[in-house]
Coordinates of C-alpha atoms in Angstrom, one line a residue:
X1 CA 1.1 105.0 -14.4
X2 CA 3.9 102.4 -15.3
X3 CA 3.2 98.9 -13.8
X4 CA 5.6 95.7 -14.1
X5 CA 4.0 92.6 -13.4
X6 CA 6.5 89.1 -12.7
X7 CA 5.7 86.8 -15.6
X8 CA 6.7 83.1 -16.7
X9 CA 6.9 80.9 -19.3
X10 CA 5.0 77.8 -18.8
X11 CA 8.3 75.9 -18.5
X12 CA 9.5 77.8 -15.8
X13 CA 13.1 77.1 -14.4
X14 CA 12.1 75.0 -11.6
X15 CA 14.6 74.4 -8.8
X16 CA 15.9 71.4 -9.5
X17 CA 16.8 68.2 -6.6
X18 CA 20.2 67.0 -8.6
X19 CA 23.0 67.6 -6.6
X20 CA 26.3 67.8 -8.4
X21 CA 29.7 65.8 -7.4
X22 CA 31.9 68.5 -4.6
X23 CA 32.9 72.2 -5.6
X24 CA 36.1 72.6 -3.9
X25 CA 37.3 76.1 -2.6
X26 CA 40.8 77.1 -1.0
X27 CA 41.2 80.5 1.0
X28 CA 44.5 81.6 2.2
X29 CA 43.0 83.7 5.4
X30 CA 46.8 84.6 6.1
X31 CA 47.6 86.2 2.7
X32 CA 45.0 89.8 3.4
X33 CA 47.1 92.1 1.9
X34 CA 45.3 94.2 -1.0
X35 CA 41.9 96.4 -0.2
X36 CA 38.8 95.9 -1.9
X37 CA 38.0 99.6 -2.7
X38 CA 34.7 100.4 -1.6
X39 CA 34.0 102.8 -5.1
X40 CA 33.7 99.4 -6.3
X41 CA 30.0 99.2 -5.2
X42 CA 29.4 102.7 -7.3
X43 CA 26.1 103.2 -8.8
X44 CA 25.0 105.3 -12.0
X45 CA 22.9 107.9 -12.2
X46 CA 22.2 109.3 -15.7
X47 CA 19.4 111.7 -17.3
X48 CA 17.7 108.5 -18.9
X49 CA 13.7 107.7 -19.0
X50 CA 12.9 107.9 -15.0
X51 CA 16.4 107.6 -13.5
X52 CA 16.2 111.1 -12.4
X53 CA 12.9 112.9 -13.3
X54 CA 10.2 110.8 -11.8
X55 CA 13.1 108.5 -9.7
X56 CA 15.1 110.5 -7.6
X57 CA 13.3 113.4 -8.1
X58 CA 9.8 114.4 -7.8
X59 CA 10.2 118.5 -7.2
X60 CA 10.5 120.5 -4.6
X61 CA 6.6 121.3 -4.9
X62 CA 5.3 117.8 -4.7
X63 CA 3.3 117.4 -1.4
X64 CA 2.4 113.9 -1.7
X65 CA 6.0 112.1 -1.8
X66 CA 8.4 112.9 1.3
X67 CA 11.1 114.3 0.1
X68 CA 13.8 117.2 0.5
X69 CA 14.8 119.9 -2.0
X70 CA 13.1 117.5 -4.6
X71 CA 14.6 114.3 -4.1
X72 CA 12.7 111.2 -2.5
X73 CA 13.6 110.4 1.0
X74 CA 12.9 106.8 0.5
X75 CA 15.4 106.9 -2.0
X76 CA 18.2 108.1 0.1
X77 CA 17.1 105.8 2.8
X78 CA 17.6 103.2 0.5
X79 CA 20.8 103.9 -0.9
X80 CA 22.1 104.9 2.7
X81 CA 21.5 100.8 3.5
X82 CA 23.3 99.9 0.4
X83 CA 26.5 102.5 1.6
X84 CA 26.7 103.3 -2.0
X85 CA 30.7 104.6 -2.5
X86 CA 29.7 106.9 -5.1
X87 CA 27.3 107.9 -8.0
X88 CA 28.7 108.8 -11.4
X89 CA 26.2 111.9 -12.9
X90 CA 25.1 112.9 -15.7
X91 CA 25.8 110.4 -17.9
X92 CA 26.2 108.3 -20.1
X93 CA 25.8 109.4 -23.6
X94 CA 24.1 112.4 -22.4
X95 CA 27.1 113.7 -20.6
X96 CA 28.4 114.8 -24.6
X97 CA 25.6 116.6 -25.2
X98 CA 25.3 118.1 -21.0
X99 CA 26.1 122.0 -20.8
X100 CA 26.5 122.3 -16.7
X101 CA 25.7 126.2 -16.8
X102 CA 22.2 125.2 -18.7
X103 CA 21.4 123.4 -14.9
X104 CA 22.2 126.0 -12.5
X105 CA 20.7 129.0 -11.4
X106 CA 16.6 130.2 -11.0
X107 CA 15.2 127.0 -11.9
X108 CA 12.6 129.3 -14.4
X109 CA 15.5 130.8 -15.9
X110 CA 17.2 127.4 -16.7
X111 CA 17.0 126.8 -20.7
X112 CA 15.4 123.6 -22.2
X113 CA 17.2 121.1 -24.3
X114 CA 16.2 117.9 -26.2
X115 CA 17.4 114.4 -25.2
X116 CA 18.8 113.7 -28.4
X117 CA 19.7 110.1 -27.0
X118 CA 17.3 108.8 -24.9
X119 CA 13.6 109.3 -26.1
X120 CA 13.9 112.8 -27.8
X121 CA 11.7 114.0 -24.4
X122 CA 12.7 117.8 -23.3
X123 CA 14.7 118.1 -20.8
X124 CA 14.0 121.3 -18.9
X125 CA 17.4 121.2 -16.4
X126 CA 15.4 121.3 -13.2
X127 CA 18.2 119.1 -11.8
X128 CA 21.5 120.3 -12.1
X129 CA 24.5 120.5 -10.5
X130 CA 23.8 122.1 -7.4
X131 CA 20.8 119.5 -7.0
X132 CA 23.0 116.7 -7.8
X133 CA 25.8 117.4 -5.2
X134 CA 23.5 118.2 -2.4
X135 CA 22.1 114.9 -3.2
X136 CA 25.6 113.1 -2.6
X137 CA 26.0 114.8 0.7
X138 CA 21.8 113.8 1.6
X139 CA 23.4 109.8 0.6
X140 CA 27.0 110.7 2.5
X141 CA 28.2 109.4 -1.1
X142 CA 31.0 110.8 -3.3
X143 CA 29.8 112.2 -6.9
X144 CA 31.8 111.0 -9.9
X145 CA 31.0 113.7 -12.4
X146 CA 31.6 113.0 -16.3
X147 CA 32.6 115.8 -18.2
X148 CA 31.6 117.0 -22.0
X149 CA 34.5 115.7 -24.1
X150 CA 31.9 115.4 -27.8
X151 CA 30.0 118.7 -27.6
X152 CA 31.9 120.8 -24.7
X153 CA 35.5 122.2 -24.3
X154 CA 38.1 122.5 -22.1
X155 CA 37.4 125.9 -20.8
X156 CA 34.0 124.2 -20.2
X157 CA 35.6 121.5 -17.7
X158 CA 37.7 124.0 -16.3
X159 CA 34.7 126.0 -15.2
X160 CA 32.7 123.4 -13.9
X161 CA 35.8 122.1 -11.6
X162 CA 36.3 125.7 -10.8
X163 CA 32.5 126.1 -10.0
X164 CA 31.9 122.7 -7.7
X165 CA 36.1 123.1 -6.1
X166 CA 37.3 126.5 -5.9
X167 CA 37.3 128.1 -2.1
X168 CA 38.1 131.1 -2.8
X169 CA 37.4 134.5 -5.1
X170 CA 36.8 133.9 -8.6
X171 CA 34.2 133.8 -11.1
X172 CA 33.0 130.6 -11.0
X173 CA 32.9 130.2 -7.3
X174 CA 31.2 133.4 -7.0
X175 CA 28.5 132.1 -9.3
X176 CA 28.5 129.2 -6.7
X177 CA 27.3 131.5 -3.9
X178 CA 25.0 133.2 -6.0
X179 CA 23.2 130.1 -6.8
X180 CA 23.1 129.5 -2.6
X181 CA 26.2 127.2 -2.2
X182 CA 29.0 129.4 -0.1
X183 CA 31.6 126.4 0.4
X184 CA 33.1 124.0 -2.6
X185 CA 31.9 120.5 -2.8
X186 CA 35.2 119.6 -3.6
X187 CA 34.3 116.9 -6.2
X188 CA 37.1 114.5 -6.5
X189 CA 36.4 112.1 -9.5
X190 CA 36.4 113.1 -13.3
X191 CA 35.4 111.4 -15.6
X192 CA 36.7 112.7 -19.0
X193 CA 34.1 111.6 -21.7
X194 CA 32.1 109.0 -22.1
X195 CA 32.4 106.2 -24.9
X196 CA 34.7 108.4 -27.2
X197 CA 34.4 105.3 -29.3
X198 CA 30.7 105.6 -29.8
X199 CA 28.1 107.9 -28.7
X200 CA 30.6 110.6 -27.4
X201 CA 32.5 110.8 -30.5
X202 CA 33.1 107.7 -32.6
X203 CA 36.8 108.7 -32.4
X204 CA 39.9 106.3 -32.8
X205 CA 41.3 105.9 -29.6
X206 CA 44.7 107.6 -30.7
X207 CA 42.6 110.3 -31.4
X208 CA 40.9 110.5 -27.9
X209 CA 44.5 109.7 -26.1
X210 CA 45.1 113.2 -27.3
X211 CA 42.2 115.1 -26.1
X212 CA 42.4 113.2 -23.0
X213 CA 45.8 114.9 -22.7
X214 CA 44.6 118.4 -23.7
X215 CA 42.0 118.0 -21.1
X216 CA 43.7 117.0 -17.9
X217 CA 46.6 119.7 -18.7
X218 CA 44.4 122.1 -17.9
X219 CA 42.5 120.4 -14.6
X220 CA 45.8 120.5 -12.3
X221 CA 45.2 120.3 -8.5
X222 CA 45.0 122.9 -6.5
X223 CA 46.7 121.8 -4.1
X224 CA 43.6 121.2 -2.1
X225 CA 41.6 118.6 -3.4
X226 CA 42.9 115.7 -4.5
X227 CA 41.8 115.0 -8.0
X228 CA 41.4 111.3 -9.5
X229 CA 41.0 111.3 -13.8
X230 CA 39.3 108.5 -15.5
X231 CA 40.2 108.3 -19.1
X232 CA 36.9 107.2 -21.6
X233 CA 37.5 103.3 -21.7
X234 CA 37.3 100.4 -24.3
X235 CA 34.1 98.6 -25.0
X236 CA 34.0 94.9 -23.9
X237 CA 37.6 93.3 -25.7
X238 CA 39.0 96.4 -27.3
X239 CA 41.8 95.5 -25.7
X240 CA 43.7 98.3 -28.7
X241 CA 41.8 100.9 -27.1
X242 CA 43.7 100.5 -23.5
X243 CA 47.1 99.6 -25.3
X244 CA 47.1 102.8 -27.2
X245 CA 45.4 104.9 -24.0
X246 CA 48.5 103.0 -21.2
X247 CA 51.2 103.7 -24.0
X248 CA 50.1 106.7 -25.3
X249 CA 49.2 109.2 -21.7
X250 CA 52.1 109.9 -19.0
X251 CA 51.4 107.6 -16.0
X252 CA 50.9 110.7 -14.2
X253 CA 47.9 112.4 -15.9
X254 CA 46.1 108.9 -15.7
X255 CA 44.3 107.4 -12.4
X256 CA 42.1 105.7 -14.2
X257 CA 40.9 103.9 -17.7
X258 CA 37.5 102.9 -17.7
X259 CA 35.6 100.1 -19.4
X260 CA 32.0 99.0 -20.2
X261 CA 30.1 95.8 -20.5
X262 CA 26.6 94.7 -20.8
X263 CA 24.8 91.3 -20.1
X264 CA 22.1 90.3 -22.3
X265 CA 20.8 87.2 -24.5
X266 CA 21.7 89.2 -27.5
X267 CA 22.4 92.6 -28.7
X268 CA 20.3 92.7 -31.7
X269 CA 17.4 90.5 -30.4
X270 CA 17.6 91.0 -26.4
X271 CA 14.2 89.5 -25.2
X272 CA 12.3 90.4 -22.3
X273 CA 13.2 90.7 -18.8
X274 CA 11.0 88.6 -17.2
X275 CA 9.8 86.2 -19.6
X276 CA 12.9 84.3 -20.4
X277 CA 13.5 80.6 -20.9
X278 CA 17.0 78.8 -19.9
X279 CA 18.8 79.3 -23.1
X280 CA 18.4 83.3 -22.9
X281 CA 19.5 82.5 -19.1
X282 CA 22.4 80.7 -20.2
X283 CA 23.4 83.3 -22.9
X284 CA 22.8 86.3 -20.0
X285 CA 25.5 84.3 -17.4
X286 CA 27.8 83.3 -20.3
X287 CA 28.2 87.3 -21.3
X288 CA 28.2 87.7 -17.2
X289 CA 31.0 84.9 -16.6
X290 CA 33.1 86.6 -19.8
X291 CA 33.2 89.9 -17.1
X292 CA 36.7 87.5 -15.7
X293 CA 38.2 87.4 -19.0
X294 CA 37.8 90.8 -20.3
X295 CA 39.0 92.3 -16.5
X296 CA 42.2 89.4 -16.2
X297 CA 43.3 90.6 -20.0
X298 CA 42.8 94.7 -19.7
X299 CA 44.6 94.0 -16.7
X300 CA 47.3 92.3 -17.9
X301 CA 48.2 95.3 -20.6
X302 CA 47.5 98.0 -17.9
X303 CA 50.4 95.6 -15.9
X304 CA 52.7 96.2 -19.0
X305 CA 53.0 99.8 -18.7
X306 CA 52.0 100.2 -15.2
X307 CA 53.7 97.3 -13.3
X308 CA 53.1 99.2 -9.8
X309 CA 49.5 99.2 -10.7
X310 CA 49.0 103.2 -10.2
X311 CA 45.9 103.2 -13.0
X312 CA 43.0 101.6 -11.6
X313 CA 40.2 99.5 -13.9
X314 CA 37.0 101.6 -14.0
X315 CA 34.1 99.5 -14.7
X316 CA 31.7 102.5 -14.6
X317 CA 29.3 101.1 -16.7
X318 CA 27.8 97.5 -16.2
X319 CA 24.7 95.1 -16.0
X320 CA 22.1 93.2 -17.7
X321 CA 20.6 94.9 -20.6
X322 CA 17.2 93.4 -22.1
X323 CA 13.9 94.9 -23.8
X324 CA 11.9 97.3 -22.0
X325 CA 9.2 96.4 -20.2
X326 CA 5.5 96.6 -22.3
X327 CA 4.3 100.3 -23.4
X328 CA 6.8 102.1 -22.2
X329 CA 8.7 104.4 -24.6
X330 CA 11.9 102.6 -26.1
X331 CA 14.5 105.0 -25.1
X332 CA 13.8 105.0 -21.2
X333 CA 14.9 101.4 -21.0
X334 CA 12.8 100.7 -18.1
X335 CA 13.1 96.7 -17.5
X336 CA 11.9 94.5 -14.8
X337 CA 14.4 92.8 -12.6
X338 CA 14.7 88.9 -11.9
X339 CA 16.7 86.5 -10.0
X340 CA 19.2 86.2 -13.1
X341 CA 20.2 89.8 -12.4
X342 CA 20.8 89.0 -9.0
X343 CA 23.1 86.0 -10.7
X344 CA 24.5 88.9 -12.9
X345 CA 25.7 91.1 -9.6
X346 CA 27.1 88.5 -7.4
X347 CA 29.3 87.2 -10.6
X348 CA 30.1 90.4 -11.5
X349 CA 31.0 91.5 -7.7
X350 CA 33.0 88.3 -7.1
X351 CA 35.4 89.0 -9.9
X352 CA 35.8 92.5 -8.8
X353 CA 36.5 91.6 -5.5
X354 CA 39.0 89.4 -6.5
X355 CA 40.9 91.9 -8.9
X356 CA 41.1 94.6 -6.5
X357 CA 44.2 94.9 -6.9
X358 CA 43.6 96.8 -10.4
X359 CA 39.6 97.0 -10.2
X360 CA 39.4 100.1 -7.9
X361 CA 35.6 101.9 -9.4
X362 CA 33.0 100.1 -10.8
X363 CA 29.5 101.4 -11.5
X364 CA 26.2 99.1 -11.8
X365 CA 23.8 100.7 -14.4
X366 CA 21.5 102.2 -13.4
X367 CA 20.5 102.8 -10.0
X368 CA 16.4 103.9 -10.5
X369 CA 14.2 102.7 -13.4
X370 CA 16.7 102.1 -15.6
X371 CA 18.2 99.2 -17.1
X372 CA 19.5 96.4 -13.6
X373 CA 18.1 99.3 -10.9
X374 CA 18.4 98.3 -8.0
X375 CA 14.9 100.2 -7.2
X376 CA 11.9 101.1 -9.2
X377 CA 9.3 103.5 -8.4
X378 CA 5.7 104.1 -9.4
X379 CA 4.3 107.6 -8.1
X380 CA 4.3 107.1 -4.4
X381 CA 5.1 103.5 -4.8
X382 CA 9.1 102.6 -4.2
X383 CA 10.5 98.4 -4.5
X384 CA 13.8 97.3 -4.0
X385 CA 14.8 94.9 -6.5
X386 CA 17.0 91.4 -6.5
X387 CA 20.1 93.1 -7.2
X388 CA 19.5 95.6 -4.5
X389 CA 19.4 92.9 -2.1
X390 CA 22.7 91.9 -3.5
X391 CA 24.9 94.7 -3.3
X392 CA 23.5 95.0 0.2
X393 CA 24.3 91.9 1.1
X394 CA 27.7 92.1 -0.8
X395 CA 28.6 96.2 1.4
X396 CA 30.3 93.7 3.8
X397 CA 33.2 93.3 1.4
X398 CA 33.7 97.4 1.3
X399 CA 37.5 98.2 2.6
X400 CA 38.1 94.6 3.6
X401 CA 41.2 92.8 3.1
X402 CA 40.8 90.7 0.0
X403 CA 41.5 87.1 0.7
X404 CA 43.1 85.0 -2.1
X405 CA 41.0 81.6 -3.5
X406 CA 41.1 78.7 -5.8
X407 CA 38.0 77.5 -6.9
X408 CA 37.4 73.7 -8.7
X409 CA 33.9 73.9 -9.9
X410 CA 31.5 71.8 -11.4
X411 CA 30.2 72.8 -14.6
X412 CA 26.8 74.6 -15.6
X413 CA 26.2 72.6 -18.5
X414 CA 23.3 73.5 -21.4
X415 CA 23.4 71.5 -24.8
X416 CA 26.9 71.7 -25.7
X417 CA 27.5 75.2 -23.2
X418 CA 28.9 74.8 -20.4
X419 CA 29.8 78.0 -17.6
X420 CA 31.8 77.6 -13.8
X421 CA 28.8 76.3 -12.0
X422 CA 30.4 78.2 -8.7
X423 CA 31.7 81.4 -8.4
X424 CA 33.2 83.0 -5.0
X425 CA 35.4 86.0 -3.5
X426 CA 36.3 86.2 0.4
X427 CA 37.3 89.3 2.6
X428 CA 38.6 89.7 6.3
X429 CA 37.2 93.2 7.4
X430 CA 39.1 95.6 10.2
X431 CA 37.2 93.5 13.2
X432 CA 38.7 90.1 11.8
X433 CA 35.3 88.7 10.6
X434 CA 36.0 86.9 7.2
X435 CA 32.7 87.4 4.8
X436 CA 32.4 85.0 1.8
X437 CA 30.4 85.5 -1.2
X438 CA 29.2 82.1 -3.0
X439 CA 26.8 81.9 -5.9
X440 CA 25.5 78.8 -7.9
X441 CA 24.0 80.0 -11.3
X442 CA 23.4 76.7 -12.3
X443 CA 19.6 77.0 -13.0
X444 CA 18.9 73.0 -12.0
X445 CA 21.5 71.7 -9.9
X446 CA 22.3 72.0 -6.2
X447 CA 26.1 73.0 -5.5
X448 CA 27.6 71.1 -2.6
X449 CA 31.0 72.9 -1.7
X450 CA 33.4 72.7 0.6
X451 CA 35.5 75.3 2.3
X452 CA 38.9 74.9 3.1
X453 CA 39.9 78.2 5.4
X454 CA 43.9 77.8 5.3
X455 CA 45.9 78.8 8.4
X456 CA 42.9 80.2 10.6
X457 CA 39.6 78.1 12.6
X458 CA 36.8 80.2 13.1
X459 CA 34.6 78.8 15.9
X460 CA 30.8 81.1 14.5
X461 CA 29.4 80.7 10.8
X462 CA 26.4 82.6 9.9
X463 CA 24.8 83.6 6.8
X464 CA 21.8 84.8 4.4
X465 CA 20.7 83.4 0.9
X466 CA 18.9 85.3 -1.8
X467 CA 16.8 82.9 -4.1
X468 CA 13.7 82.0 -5.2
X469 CA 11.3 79.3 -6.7
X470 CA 12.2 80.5 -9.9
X471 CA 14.9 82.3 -11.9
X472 CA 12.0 84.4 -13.8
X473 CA 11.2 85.7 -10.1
X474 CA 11.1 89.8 -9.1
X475 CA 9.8 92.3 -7.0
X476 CA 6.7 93.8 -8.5
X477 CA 4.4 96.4 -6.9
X478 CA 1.4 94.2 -6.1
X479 CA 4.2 91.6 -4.7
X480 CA 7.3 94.3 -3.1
X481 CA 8.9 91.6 -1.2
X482 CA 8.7 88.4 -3.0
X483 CA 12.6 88.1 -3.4
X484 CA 14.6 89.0 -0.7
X485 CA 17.4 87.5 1.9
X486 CA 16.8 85.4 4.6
X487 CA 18.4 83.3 6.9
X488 CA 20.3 80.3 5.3
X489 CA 21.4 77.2 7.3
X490 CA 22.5 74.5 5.3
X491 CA 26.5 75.3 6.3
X492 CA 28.7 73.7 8.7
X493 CA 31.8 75.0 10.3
X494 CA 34.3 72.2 11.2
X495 CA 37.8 74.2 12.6
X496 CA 38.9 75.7 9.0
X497 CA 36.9 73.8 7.2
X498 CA 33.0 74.9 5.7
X499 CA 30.2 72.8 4.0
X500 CA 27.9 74.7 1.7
X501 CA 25.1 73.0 -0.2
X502 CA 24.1 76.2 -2.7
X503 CA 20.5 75.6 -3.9
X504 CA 20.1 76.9 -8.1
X505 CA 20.5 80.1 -9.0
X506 CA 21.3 81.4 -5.2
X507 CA 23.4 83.6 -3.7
X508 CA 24.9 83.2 -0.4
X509 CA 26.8 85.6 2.0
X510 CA 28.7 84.1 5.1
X511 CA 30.3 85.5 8.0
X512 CA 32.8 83.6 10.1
X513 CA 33.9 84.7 13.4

């Protein structure tokens, strides 16, 4: 039985009573003009440690865990709050080495592999596709499959698509309705690879340009579905990688380029989860704040070759990224999950939200028991963690109208660091209620801001704030509910204009009417 207990340094990051000089924040409420897509809040589901065996699902035969066909039905409960857009499946590096036809069929017919990347454990295919895609209809979620580009071949894709899309007579979809399924699930997202620059190939990427090419030749649309490609993406600021894949694939086999980035105190040296003092904090939110720099510049050479802005940013991989959590095997990268990943997702969110314009997909990794989850589960035993709470609180933003900001912020300031104190992204959804996301991740200081609402007065302001006492605060199983939202007060609505005071390391969602 894995247990995670909350624990702290002696120092602790104790909320501090200094209050900063005025952030100042300008929203244009008459300027609503681009959606934030809701596939934005995506999660990731990938055949690593207990994301799916022992998370999501527990067997069809287990008796003491509600469930259906195998998968928990607190889990979809869950999720079903959250109104996750979509789940991306299998992987991950493990998508390279994936063989769909291995995870279909009689379950005691399926074949075994090893989990060459994550724990050498045997994986014995008990959840395949079938499994999978039911699962996505139990959440009322779209799946975002991603296809075999390192080990796997074209005909390979083809058959899959042809086995999860294809309506009518043919061999695939007749192995369909053998396996039980008479009607296509008609998957509409494909991702094609996964890190071709590492763990799916350690190719060049003027190599992979042309297998993505070879690849979606051969995927053309039916006619009925309407397909959406997602090329393999760059890692953090290989900013070559997205030149070469923009200049180097017709606009009109690409919807999508993805690209991945971690948060963590340091790749070589990452330090615990829980036990962290401010400088690993301040190192985690500095490679969390760098999210704006890497998404403004991929942007801006997407913009060169795509000026109408067809190819959406897919940030299908993302989160903090620290050392697992005490005897537990090192590939399942099972980590605990604090008040500085909340700080993580609402930063993160924000600057999504405020690229939507280009951002259309973006995946938080992972969604059970592995790496930021936003639940963890021990046997029977199911918590939601920090960052669950904030891309609860965030599901507001889904399909709204983006509203435009400037932000003047104070600084977060650490020796001779400093990070925007104040980060913030505003929406107007189809009812005219304007939501706006604040968050402080100053670990000390007390943000007062102020609110200007240009060329609308909103006459209700209510919110809820997710902190804590400490930074190093989670969710544990002997404490389930220790960090979660409540009401939060200190605002006040004056015409167009709001006052926020934003306690350290909080995260605040308002809703004006």
């Amino acid at each position: 039985m894995v247990k995670v207990k909350c624990l702290f340094l002696g120092i602790g990051l104790l909320v501090g009573t200094g209050v900063f000089a005025q952030n100042i924040i300008t929203i244009d409420a008459t300027a609503a003009k681009t959606t934030i897509n809701k596939n934005i809040y995506g999660h990731f589901a990938e055949h690593l440690g207990r994301c799916i065996y022992d998370g999501f699902y527990v067997g069809e035969a287990n008796k003491t865990i509600p469930n259906t066909d195998g998968v928990r039905n607190d889990i979809i409960a869950a999720l079903k709050k959250l109104k996750i857009p979509n789940l991306r499946w299998p992987g991950g590096c493990f998508a390279d080495t994936y063989h769909w036809k291995d995870g279909v069929g009689p379950k005691d017919k399926r074949p075994s592999i090893v989990n060459t990347n994550w724990g050498y454990v045997t994986e014995d295919n008990s959840f395949g596709t079938n499994d999978f895609l039911n699962m996505c209809e139990l959440l009322g979620t779209e799946p975002y499959l991603s296809g075999n580009v390192g080990t796997g071949t074209v005909q390979e894709m083809l058959d899959w698509m042809q086995y999860t899309n294809f309506d009518s007579k043919s061999p695939m979809s007749d192995m369909r309705r053998q396996n039980g399924r008479d009607k296509p699930w008609n998957v509409k997202y494909w991702g094609i690879g996964n890190e071709t620059y590492g763990c799916g190939g350690h190719m060049t990427a003027e190599y992979y340009a042309g297998m993505y090419r070879q690849y979606v030749s051969f995927m053309r649309n039916d006619g009925k579905n309407n397909l959406s490609f997602v090329a393999a993406g760059a890692k953090n600021d290989d900013y070559h990688w997205t030149e070469t894949l923009m200049k180097g694939v017709p606009l009109y086999m690409l919807d999508g380029i993805a690209m991945h980035h971690y948060s963590y105190v340091d790749w070589e040296k990452k330090g615990s989860a829980s036990v962290f003092n401010e400088t690993q904090y301040f190192k985690t939110m500095k490679q969390a704040v760098w999210m704006e720099e890497l998404v403004a510049r991929h942007s801006a050479i997407m913009n060169k070759y795509d000026p109408k802005k067809k190819v959406g940013l897919v940030v299908d991989e993302w989160g903090g990224w620290y050392d697992v959590e005490p005897n537990t095997n090192p590939g399942f990268l099972y980590q605990q999950n604090t008040m500085r990943d909340a700080m993580i997702a609402g930063v993160t969110l924000n600057v999504f939200n405020n690229h939507a314009d280009r951002v259309r997909m973006a995946n938080l990794a992972q969604c059970v028991n592995v790496l930021q989850a936003v639940i963890l589960t021990d046997k029977e035993k199911m918590i939601l963690t920090p960052s669950y709470h904030v891309m609860e609180m965030y599901n507001v933003h889904q399909n709204a109208k983006l509203l435009p900001l400037t932000i003047q912020t104070n600084k977060y300031v650490l020796g001779d660091g400093k990070l925007p104190a104040v980060s913030a992204s505003a929406s107007i959804d189809a009812n005219l209620a304007a939501h706006i996301s604040l968050v402080n991740i100053d670990a000390k200081k007390t943000q007062k801001t102020t609110v200007n609402l240009k060329g609308r007065k909103f006459s209700t302001v209510t919110g809820r704030i997710l902190t804590s006492k400490r930074v190093q605060d989670c969710n544990s199983f002997e404490e389930p509910d220790k960090v979660q939202p409540v009401i939060f007060k200190d605002v006040s609505l004056n015409g167009s204009m709001l006052t926020v005071s934003l306690p350290p390391f909080s995260l605040v969602v308002l809703e004006l009417k």
